[in-house]
Amino acid sequence: MTRRLTIVASWLGATCAATLLVASGVGTIRDATRRDATLAAPAAAATTGGSRATSGSRFGAPETTEVVVASPSAVVATTTIPQPTAINASATPTSTTSPIANAGPPPVAVLPPPTLGPTAATATITISSTGGTVTVRSSASNVVVVVSTPSPGFTTLVEQRGATAIRVEFKSSSHRSRIEAWWDGGSRHDVREDS
């Protein structure tokens, strides 16, 4: 009888410990997803709906991204992102946002799948061109197209150029838009328009 009570007590203890561990993991993932949603929404708002988005420097200097919003009252938003010097896994990410007046419909945030343990730096950006719009998620380990939407009359060609680089071309009979995105210590991209 004592042996059975010991087995049942051990089983109950292990079950309680496992339940607490799972609840803790789910809470961590839920909190990370909420934090990512609040960080991704301003970035998506700043890059959604623009007619052109480019980034300048590939190495060293801070990256400046200019977004021109196509609307009756055009708004230009410029963001300077300093190059990271070191990654501190215990640091809490911060975000500074400023509203963009008359920027169109609200953005749709695309979130990366949740991960357990320390999270790697990732960026999800939307890049617009004459030929269409592409949303890219990038990190130090990969760059992937989340969604690409060609403008009317254009076709889309996606070319993976290694794990951390991708090219998207939108072509029509009279125009070609080429978007290249890559990871180099941060998310980088270039837009080229050819008529």
Tab-separated table of C-alpha atoms in Angstrom:
chain	number	residue	atom	x	y	z
A	1	MET	CA	0.000	0.000	0.000
A	2	THR	CA	2.813	2.413	0.877
A	3	ARG	CA	4.519	1.641	-2.428
A	4	ARG	CA	1.350	2.549	-4.384
A	5	LEU	CA	0.998	5.827	-2.493
A	6	THR	CA	4.637	6.657	-3.269
A	7	ILE	CA	4.109	5.929	-6.985
A	8	VAL	CA	0.895	8.003	-7.132
A	9	ALA	CA	2.529	10.894	-5.245
A	10	SER	CA	5.549	10.804	-7.596
A	11	TRP	CA	3.274	10.767	-10.638
A	12	LEU	CA	1.222	13.723	-9.322
A	13	GLY	CA	4.404	15.693	-8.574
A	14	ALA	CA	5.823	15.058	-12.054
A	15	THR	CA	2.495	15.994	-13.680
A	16	CYS	CA	2.305	19.268	-11.732
A	17	ALA	CA	5.910	20.140	-12.612
A	18	ALA	CA	5.304	19.419	-16.315
A	19	THR	CA	2.110	21.506	-16.309
A	20	LEU	CA	3.919	24.472	-14.733
A	21	LEU	CA	6.759	24.170	-17.237
A	22	VAL	CA	4.351	24.149	-20.213
A	23	ALA	CA	2.362	27.107	-18.816
A	24	SER	CA	5.585	29.072	-18.362
A	25	GLY	CA	6.679	28.334	-21.949
A	26	VAL	CA	3.303	29.348	-23.394
A	27	GLY	CA	3.389	32.589	-21.391
A	28	THR	CA	6.865	33.400	-22.669
A	29	ILE	CA	5.830	32.796	-26.288
A	30	ARG	CA	2.645	34.848	-25.827
A	31	ASP	CA	4.605	37.769	-24.380
A	32	ALA	CA	7.234	37.603	-27.150
A	33	THR	CA	4.515	37.541	-29.824
A	34	ARG	CA	2.811	40.597	-28.328
A	35	ARG	CA	6.149	42.427	-28.100
A	36	ASP	CA	6.982	41.548	-31.738
A	37	ALA	CA	3.537	42.770	-32.858
A	38	THR	CA	4.053	46.153	-31.221
A	39	LEU	CA	7.522	46.469	-32.770
A	40	ALA	CA	6.488	45.254	-36.251
A	41	ALA	CA	3.385	47.452	-36.640
A	42	PRO	CA	5.227	50.835	-36.736
A	43	ALA	CA	7.807	49.454	-39.190
A	44	ALA	CA	5.060	48.110	-41.448
A	45	ALA	CA	3.201	51.440	-41.214
A	46	ALA	CA	6.296	53.364	-42.276
A	47	THR	CA	6.917	51.224	-45.356
A	48	THR	CA	3.397	50.324	-46.533
A	49	GLY	CA	1.956	52.154	-49.518
A	50	GLY	CA	5.042	54.070	-50.614
A	51	SER	CA	6.059	54.537	-54.201
A	52	ARG	CA	9.746	53.957	-53.559
A	53	ALA	CA	11.909	52.769	-50.687
A	54	THR	CA	15.687	52.608	-50.862
A	55	SER	CA	18.509	52.132	-48.463
A	56	GLY	CA	21.902	53.583	-48.974
A	57	SER	CA	24.915	52.197	-47.197
A	58	ARG	CA	25.831	48.525	-47.184
A	59	PHE	CA	28.620	48.751	-44.601
A	60	GLY	CA	29.580	50.947	-41.665
A	61	ALA	CA	27.445	54.105	-41.789
A	62	PRO	CA	23.906	54.327	-40.427
A	63	GLU	CA	21.203	53.289	-42.863
A	64	THR	CA	18.667	55.925	-43.896
A	65	THR	CA	15.382	54.766	-45.367
A	66	GLU	CA	13.129	57.244	-47.159
A	67	VAL	CA	9.493	56.403	-47.804
A	68	VAL	CA	7.343	58.529	-50.106
A	69	VAL	CA	3.634	57.890	-49.577
A	70	ALA	CA	1.483	58.195	-52.703
A	71	SER	CA	-1.573	60.151	-51.550
A	72	PRO	CA	-3.179	63.547	-52.207
A	73	SER	CA	-1.041	65.040	-49.453
A	74	ALA	CA	2.287	63.223	-49.797
A	75	VAL	CA	4.148	62.603	-46.552
A	76	VAL	CA	7.855	61.813	-46.367
A	77	ALA	CA	9.117	59.816	-43.396
A	78	THR	CA	12.859	59.404	-42.863
A	79	THR	CA	14.274	56.970	-40.324
A	80	THR	CA	17.958	56.629	-39.404
A	81	ILE	CA	18.925	53.242	-38.001
A	82	PRO	CA	22.404	53.035	-36.387
A	83	GLN	CA	24.582	50.036	-37.176
A	84	PRO	CA	24.683	47.522	-34.306
A	85	THR	CA	28.071	47.132	-32.650
A	86	ALA	CA	27.279	44.209	-30.355
A	87	ILE	CA	24.234	42.143	-29.556
A	88	ASN	CA	23.263	41.824	-25.912
A	89	ALA	CA	20.887	38.886	-25.544
A	90	SER	CA	19.604	40.147	-22.194
A	91	ALA	CA	18.768	43.660	-23.448
A	92	THR	CA	15.121	44.589	-23.883
A	93	PRO	CA	14.312	45.946	-27.373
A	94	THR	CA	12.941	49.485	-27.496
A	95	SER	CA	11.038	51.295	-30.202
A	96	THR	CA	10.451	54.956	-30.979
A	97	THR	CA	7.622	55.797	-33.327
A	98	SER	CA	6.197	58.945	-34.807
A	99	PRO	CA	2.790	59.078	-36.469
A	100	ILE	CA	2.517	59.521	-40.229
A	101	ALA	CA	-0.514	61.584	-41.165
A	102	ASN	CA	-2.802	60.308	-43.918
A	103	ALA	CA	-0.715	57.169	-44.561
A	104	GLY	CA	-3.659	55.098	-45.854
A	105	PRO	CA	-5.139	51.883	-44.488
A	106	PRO	CA	-3.738	50.385	-41.288
A	107	PRO	CA	-0.804	48.001	-41.793
A	108	VAL	CA	-1.003	44.264	-41.364
A	109	ALA	CA	1.798	42.984	-39.141
A	110	VAL	CA	3.475	39.759	-40.250
A	111	LEU	CA	5.050	38.043	-37.264
A	112	PRO	CA	7.847	35.481	-37.302
A	113	PRO	CA	7.094	32.121	-35.726
A	114	PRO	CA	7.720	32.106	-31.973
A	115	THR	CA	11.033	30.719	-30.749
A	116	LEU	CA	12.111	29.386	-27.377
A	117	GLY	CA	15.189	30.738	-25.632
A	118	PRO	CA	17.093	33.863	-26.666
A	119	THR	CA	15.655	35.355	-29.863
A	120	ALA	CA	17.813	36.343	-32.808
A	121	ALA	CA	17.386	39.752	-34.432
A	122	THR	CA	14.833	39.673	-37.244
A	123	ALA	CA	13.275	42.342	-39.419
A	124	THR	CA	10.122	42.284	-41.522
A	125	ILE	CA	9.930	45.080	-44.090
A	126	THR	CA	7.649	45.964	-46.991
A	127	ILE	CA	9.370	47.385	-50.070
A	128	SER	CA	7.407	49.127	-52.839
A	129	SER	CA	8.351	49.657	-56.472
A	130	THR	CA	6.600	50.612	-59.701
A	131	GLY	CA	6.161	46.919	-60.547
A	132	GLY	CA	4.785	45.806	-57.195
A	133	THR	CA	5.269	45.384	-53.478
A	134	VAL	CA	7.194	42.703	-51.590
A	135	THR	CA	7.322	41.932	-47.868
A	136	VAL	CA	10.601	40.339	-46.751
A	137	ARG	CA	11.525	38.787	-43.386
A	138	SER	CA	15.262	38.686	-42.748
A	139	SER	CA	17.694	37.584	-40.078
A	140	ALA	CA	21.349	36.606	-39.866
A	141	SER	CA	20.460	33.049	-40.923
A	142	ASN	CA	17.967	33.640	-43.758
A	143	VAL	CA	16.063	36.100	-45.936
A	144	VAL	CA	12.635	35.008	-47.201
A	145	VAL	CA	9.764	36.562	-49.137
A	146	VAL	CA	6.633	36.644	-46.989
A	147	VAL	CA	4.386	37.947	-49.785
A	148	SER	CA	4.846	39.644	-53.163
A	149	THR	CA	2.084	41.539	-54.975
A	150	PRO	CA	2.689	42.638	-58.582
A	151	SER	CA	1.077	45.812	-59.949
A	152	PRO	CA	-1.494	45.310	-62.754
A	153	GLY	CA	0.241	44.122	-65.940
A	154	PHE	CA	3.360	42.865	-64.143
A	155	THR	CA	4.633	39.335	-63.479
A	156	THR	CA	6.792	38.274	-60.539
A	157	LEU	CA	10.065	36.326	-60.478
A	158	VAL	CA	11.618	35.437	-57.096
A	159	GLU	CA	15.254	34.306	-57.028
A	160	GLN	CA	16.860	33.044	-53.804
A	161	ARG	CA	20.535	34.093	-53.906
A	162	GLY	CA	21.926	32.120	-50.991
A	163	ALA	CA	20.485	31.864	-47.502
A	164	THR	CA	20.762	35.583	-46.720
A	165	ALA	CA	19.989	37.272	-50.060
A	166	ILE	CA	16.992	37.362	-52.375
A	167	ARG	CA	15.993	39.141	-55.611
A	168	VAL	CA	12.415	39.867	-56.692
A	169	GLU	CA	11.728	41.134	-60.217
A	170	PHE	CA	8.443	42.592	-61.402
A	171	LYS	CA	8.288	42.688	-65.240
A	172	SER	CA	5.863	44.139	-67.762
A	173	SER	CA	6.215	44.643	-71.505
A	174	SER	CA	7.737	48.103	-70.962
A	175	HIS	CA	9.176	48.185	-67.430
A	176	ARG	CA	11.213	46.158	-64.941
A	177	SER	CA	11.480	46.711	-61.185
A	178	ARG	CA	14.205	44.777	-59.357
A	179	ILE	CA	14.243	44.552	-55.564
A	180	GLU	CA	17.224	42.979	-53.826
A	181	ALA	CA	17.156	42.263	-50.086
A	182	TRP	CA	19.971	40.868	-47.962
A	183	TRP	CA	21.248	40.653	-44.382
A	184	ASP	CA	24.496	42.395	-43.482
A	185	GLY	CA	24.386	43.028	-39.735
A	186	GLY	CA	20.807	44.186	-40.345
A	187	SER	CA	18.150	44.124	-43.042
A	188	ARG	CA	19.287	45.858	-46.259
A	189	HIS	CA	17.573	46.376	-49.620
A	190	ASP	CA	17.936	48.108	-52.973
A	191	VAL	CA	15.284	49.024	-55.582
A	192	ARG	CA	16.142	49.499	-59.273
A	193	GLU	CA	13.673	50.699	-61.893
A	194	ASP	CA	14.360	50.130	-65.630
A	195	SER	CA	12.122	51.275	-68.490
